[in-house]
Short mmCIF file of C-alpha atoms in Angstrom, two decimals:
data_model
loop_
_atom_site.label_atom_id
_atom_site.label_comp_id
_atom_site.label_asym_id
_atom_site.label_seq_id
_atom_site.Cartn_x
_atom_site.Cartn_y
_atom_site.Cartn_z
CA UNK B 328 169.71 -23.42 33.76
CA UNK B 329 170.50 -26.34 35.58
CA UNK B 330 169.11 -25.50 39.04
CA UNK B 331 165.25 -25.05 37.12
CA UNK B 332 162.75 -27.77 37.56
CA UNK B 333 162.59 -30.12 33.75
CA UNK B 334 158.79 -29.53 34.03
CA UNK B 335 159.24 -25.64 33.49
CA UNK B 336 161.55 -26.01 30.27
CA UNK B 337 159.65 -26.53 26.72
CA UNK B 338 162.24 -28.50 25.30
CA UNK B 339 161.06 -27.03 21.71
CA UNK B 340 161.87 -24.04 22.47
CA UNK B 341 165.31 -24.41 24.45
CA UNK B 342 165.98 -26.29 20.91
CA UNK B 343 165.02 -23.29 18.66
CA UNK B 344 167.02 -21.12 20.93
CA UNK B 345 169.79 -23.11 20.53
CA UNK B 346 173.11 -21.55 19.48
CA UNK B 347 173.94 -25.35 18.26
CA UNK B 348 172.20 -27.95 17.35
CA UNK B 349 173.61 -32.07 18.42
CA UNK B 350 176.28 -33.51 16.22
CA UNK B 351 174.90 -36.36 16.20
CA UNK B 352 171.43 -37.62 17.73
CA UNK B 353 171.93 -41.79 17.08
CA UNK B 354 173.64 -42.08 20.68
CA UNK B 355 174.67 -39.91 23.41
CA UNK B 356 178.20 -38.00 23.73
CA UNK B 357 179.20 -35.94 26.19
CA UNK B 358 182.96 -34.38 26.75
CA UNK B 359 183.99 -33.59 23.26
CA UNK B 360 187.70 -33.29 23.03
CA UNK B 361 188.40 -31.83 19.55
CA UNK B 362 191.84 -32.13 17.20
CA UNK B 363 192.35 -30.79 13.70
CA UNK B 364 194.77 -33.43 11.78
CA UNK B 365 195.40 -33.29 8.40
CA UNK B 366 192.74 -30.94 7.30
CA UNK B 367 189.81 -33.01 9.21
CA UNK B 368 188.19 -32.66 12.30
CA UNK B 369 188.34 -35.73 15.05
CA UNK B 370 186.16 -35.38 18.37
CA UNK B 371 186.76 -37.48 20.63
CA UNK B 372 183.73 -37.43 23.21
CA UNK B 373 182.39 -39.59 26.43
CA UNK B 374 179.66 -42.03 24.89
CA UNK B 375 176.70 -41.78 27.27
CA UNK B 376 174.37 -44.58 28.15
CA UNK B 377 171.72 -45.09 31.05
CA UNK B 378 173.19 -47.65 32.58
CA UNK B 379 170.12 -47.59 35.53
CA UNK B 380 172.75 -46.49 38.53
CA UNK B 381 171.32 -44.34 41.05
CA UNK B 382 171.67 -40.74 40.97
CA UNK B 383 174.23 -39.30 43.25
CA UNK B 384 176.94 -36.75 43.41
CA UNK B 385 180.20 -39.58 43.51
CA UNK B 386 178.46 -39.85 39.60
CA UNK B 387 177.48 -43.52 39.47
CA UNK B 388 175.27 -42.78 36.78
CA UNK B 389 177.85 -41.52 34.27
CA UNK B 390 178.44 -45.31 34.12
CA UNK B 391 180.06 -44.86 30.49
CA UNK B 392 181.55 -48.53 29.24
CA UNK B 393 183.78 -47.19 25.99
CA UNK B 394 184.49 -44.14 23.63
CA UNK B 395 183.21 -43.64 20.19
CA UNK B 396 184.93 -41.27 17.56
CA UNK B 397 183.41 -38.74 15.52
CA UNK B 398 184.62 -36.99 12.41
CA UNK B 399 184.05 -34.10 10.33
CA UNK B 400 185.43 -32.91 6.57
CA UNK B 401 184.72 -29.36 8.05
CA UNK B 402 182.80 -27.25 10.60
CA UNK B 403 179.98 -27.69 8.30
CA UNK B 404 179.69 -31.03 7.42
CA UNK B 405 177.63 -33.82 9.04
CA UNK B 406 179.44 -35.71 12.00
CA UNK B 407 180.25 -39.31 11.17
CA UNK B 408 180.21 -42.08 14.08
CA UNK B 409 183.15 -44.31 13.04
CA UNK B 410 182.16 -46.78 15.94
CA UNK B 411 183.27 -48.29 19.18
CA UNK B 412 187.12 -47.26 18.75
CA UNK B 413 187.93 -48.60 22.80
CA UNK B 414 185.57 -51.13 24.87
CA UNK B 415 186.37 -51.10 28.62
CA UNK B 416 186.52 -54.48 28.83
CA UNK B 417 189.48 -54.39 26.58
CA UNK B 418 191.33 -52.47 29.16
CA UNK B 419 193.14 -55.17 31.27
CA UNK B 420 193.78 -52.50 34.47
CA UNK B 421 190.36 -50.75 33.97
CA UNK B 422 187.08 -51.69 35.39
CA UNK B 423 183.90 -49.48 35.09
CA UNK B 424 183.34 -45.47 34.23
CA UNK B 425 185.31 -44.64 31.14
CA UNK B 426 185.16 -40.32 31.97
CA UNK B 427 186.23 -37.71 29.59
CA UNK B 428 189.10 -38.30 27.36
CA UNK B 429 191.56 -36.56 25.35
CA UNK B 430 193.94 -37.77 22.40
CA UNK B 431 197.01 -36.67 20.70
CA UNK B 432 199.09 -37.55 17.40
CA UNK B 433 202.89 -37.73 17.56
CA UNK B 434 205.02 -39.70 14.87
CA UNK B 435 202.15 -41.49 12.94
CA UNK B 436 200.60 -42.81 16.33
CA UNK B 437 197.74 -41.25 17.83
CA UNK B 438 197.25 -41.69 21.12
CA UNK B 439 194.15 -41.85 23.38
CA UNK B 440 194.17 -40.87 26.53
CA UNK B 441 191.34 -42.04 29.32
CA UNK B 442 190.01 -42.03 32.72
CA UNK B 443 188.44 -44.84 34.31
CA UNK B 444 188.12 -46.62 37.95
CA UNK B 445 190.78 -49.75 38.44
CA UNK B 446 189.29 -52.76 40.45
CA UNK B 447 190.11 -51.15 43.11
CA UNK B 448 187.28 -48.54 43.03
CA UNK B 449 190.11 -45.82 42.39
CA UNK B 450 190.54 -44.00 39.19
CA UNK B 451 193.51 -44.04 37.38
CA UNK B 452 194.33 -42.59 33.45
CA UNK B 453 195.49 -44.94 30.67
CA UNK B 454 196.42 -44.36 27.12
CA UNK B 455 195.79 -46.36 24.30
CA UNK B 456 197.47 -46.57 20.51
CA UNK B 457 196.40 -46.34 17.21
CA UNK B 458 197.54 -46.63 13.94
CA UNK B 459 194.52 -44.26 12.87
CA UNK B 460 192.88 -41.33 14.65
CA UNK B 461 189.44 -43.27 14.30
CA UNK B 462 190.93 -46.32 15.89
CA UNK B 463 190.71 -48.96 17.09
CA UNK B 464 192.87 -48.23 20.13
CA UNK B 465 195.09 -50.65 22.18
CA UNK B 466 195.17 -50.02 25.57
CA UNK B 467 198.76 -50.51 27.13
CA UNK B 468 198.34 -52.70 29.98
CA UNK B 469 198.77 -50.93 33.26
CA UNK B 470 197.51 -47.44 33.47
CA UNK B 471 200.29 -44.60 33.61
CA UNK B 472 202.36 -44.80 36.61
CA UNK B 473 201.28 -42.18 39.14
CA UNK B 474 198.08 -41.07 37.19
CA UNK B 475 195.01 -40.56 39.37
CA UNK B 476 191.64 -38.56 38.85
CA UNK B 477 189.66 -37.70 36.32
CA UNK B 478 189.36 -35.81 33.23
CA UNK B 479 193.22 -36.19 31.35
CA UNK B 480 193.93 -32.92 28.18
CA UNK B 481 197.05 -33.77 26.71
CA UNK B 482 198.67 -30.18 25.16
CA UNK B 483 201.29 -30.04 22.35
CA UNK B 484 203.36 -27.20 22.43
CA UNK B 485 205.19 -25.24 19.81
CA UNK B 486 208.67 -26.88 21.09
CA UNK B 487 206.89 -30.76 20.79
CA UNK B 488 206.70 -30.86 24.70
CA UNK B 489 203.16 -33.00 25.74
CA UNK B 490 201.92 -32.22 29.20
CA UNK B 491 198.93 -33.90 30.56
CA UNK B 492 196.27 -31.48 32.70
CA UNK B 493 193.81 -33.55 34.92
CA UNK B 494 191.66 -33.44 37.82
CA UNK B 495 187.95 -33.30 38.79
CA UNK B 496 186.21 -33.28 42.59
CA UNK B 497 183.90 -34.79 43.75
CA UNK B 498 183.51 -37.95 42.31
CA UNK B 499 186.52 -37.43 40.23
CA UNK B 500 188.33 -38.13 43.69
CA UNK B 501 191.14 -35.36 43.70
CA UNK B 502 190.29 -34.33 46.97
CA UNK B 503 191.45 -37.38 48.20
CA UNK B 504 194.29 -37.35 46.96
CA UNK B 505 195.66 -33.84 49.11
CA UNK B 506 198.73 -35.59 51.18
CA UNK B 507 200.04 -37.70 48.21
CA UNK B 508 198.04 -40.73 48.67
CA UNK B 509 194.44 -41.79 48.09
CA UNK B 510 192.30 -41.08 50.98
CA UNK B 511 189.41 -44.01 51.48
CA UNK B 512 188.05 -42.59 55.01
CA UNK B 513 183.74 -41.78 53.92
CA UNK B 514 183.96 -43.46 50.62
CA UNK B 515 180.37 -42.65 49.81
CA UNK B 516 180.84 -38.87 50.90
CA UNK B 517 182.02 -37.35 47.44
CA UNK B 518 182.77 -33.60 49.50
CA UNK B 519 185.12 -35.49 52.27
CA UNK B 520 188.66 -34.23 52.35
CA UNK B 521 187.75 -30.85 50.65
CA UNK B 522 189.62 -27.75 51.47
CA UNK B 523 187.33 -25.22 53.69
CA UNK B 524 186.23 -22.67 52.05
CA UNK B 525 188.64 -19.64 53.09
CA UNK B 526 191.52 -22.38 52.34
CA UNK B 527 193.19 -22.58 48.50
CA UNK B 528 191.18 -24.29 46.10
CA UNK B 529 191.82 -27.59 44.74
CA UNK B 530 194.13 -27.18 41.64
CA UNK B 531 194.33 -29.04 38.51
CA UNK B 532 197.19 -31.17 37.87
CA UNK B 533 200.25 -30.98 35.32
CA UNK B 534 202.26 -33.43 34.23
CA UNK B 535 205.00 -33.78 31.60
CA UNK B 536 205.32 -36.33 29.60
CA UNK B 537 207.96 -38.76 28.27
CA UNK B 538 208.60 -38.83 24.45
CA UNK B 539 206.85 -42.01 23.60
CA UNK B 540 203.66 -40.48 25.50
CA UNK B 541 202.86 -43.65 27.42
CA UNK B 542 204.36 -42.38 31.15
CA UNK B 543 204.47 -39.08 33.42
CA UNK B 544 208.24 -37.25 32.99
CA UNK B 545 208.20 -36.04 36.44
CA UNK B 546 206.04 -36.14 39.32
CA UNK B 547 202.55 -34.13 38.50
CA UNK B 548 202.51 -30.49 40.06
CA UNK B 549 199.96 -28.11 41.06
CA UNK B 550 198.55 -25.43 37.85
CA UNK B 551 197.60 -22.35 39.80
CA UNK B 552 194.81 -20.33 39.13
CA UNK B 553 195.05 -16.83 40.86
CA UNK B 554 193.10 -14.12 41.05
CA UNK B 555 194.18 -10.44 39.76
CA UNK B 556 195.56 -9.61 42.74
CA UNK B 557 197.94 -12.96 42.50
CA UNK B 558 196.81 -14.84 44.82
CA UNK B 559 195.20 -18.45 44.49
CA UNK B 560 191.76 -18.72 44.22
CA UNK B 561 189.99 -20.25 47.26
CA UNK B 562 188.37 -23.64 47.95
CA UNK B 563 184.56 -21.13 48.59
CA UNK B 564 185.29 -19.41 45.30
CA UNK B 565 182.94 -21.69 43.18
CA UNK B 566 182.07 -19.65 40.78
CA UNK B 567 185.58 -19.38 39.72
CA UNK B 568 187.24 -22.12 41.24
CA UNK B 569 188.76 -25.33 39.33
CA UNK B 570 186.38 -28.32 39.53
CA UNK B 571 187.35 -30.43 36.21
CA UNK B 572 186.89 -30.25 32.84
CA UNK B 573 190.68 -29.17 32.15
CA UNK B 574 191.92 -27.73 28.57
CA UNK B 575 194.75 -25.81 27.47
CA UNK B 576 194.76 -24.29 23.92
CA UNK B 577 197.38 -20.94 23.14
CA UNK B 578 196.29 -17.73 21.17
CA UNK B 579 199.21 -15.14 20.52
CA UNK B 580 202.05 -16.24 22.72
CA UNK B 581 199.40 -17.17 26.24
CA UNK B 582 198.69 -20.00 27.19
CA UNK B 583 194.89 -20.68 28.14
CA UNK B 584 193.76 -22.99 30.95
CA UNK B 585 189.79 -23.44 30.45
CA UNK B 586 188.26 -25.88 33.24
CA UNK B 587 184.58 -26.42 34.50
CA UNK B 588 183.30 -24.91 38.03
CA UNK B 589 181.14 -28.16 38.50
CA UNK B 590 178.43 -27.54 40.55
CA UNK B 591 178.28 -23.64 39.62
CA UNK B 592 178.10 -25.01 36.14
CA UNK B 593 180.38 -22.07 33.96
CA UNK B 594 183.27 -22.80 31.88
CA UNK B 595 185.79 -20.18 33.14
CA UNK B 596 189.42 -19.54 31.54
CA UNK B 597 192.91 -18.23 32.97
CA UNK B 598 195.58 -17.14 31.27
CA UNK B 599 199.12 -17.38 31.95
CA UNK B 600 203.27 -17.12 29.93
CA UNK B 601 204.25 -20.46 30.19
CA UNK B 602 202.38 -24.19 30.14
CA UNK B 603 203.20 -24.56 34.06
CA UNK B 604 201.24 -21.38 34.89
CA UNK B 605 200.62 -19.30 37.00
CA UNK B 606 196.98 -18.90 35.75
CA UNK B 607 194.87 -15.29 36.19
CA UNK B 608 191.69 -15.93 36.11
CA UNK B 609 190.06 -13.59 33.66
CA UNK B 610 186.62 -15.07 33.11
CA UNK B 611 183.65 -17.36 31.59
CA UNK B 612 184.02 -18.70 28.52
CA UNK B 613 180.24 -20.20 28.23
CA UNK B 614 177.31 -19.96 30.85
CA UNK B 615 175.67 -22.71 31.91
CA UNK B 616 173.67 -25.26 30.20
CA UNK B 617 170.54 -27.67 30.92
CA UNK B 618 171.91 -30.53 32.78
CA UNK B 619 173.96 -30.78 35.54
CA UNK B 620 177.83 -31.00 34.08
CA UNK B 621 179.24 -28.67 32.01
CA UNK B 622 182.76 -30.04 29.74
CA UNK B 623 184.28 -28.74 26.13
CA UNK B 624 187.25 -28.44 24.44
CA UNK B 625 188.77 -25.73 22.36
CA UNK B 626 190.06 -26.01 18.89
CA UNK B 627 191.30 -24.10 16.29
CA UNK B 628 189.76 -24.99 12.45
CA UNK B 629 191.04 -22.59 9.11
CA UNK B 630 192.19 -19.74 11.18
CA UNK B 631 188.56 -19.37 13.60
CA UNK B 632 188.61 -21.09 17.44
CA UNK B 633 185.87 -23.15 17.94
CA UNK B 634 184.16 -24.21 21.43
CA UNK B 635 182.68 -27.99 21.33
CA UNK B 636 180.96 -28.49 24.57
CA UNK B 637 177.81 -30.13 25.66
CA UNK B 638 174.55 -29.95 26.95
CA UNK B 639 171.26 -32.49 27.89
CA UNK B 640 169.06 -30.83 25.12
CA UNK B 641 168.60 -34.41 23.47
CA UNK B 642 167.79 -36.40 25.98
CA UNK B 643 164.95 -33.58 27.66
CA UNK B 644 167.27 -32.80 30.35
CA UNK B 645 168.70 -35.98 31.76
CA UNK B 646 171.98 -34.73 33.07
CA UNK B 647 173.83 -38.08 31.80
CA UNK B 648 172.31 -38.77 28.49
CA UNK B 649 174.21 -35.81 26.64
CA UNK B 650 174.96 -34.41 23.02
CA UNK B 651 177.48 -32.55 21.92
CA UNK B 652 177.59 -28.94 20.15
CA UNK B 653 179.60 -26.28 18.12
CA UNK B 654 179.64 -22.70 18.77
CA UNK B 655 182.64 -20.38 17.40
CA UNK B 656 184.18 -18.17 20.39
CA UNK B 657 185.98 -14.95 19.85
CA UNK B 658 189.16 -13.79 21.30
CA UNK B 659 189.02 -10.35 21.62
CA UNK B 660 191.50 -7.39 21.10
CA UNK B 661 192.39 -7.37 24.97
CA UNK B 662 193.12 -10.94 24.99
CA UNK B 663 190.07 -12.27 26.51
CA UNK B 664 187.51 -14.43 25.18
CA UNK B 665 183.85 -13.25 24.71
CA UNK B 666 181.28 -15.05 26.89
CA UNK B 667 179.00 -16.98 24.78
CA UNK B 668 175.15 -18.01 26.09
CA UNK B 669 174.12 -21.24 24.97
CA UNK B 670 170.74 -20.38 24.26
CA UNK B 671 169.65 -16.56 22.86
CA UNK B 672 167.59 -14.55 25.24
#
């Protein structure tokens, strides 16, 4: 879907093939990271706007300047927009490209959690706090000591550990990252300082954080994906391969690491016993959509698992003017998860 030419797709169509339909069509969202508190819905999503940056694969043109949040009564009901909840200028560390975020709720504070490039040119995650899951948010000041990348998922677990999952390529700059410390050799070459391709794949990063959620708890650590066999997947394995996009949600005692394979465009899932991993990679979650990037989240509503991911349905396939969508997912007697298509056959 998003290797095919815009003139060959009849928009109407795509539409009425839909699985989903846009949550909301009075702006563009992209990223949707979904919670269930108190019996309501919160999505926090990437607000989209064409901000007239070129095209090109570091991802100037996701030039996104501050995060809207969106709520629901239930699966069902409309989406309501409840406004500009973070402005990047109100970030005092943060300068342009406010990526995919995530949020959490711990002790009456709920917490947002964001990418976005320093003035430096290097990205960096922050956090910001609210006294409502709607916000406003206030950013701390500096952004969390030893973040870097793209792309932060904050997981609860049952025990009321938070860890932090993050990375993307590419543009999302992990790759330059590989000895410890950021990399600026070819700073307009967004595939520099990749692994070859019969080297191990770039892994996502884990982190666990401190009880008041504002800091890292140790230093962050590689989250293996392997294959069946057990060993890691490699850098040339892009259709399986971690590229961003990283979730973690747990069904029956496993813990399941979703992620995006970026420019092969699936969202794939691994499964492993504990938070830290090891992952197996056991397969795709959704295929791939029009426009370029593929990102969701998964959350559990009144005993069913939702998927809330994205596509560039609204905006006639511009790959950063995006919407975001519903679709329930299945998790199946063997513990995997059936593969949904976005749009019927």
């Amino acid at each position: 879907m998003p290797e095919e030419s815009l003139d060959q797709i009849n928009f109407d169509k795509l539409n009425e093939k839909a699985i989903s339909s846009p949550l909301v069509k009075h702006i563009y969202t992209a990223d949707p990271s979904a919670h269930y508190y108190n019996g309501k819905i919160y999505i926090y999503p990437s607000h989209d706007i064409d901000a007239g940056e070129a095209f090109d694969d570091l991802g100037s043109h996701f030039a996104m300047e501050d995060y809207h949040v969106l709520s629901m009564d239930s699966i069902d009901s409309p989406a309501v927009d409840h406004g500009i909840a973070l402005h990047v200028n109100d970030v005092p560390w943060a300068e342009r490209q406010m990526w995919a975020p995530d949020a959490a709720y711990k002790g009456g504070k709920y917490y947002l959690f964001f990418p976005a490039k320093a003035h430096d040119g290097i990205f960096r995650i922050g956090v910001a706090v609210s006294d409502s899951p709607t916000g406003p948010f206030t950013p701390q000041p500096q952004a969390i000591k030893n973040s870097f990348s793209i792309d932060p998922a904050v997981f609860e677990d049952e025990d009321g550990s938070f860890y932090m999952y993050f990375g993307g390529l590419w543009g999302g700059q992990l790759q330059r990252w590989r000895n410890g410390s950021f990399n600026g050799k070819e700073p307009e070459s967004p595939t520099a300082h990749l692994p070859n391709d019969d080297e191990m794949a770039l892994m996502p990063k884990i982190a666990k954080m401190t009880d008041d959620l504002l800091e890292f708890a140790e230093k962050p650590k590689d989250a293996l994906i392997i294959d069946e066999n057990g060993n890691p997947l490699l850098a040339g394995d892009n259709k399986r391969r971690f590229f961003e996009a990283a979730w973690l949600h747990k069904y029956k005692g496993k813990y399941y690491f979703s992620y995006s394979t970026g420019d092969t465009h699936f969202i794939c899932y691994a499964v492993g016993d504990n938070p830290y991993g090891p992952f197996t990679y056991k397969g795709r979650i959704l295929e791939p959509v029009v426009g370029w990037t593929t990102h969701h989240s998964i959350c559990k509503v009144d005993e069913k698992w939702y998927l809330f991911y994205h596509d560039s349905s609204l905006s006639k396939g511009v790959t950063h003017l995006r919407c975001v969508k519903i679709a329930e997912i299945e998790h199946l007697s063997d513990g995997t998860i059936k593969t949904l298509k976005p749009y019927r056959d």
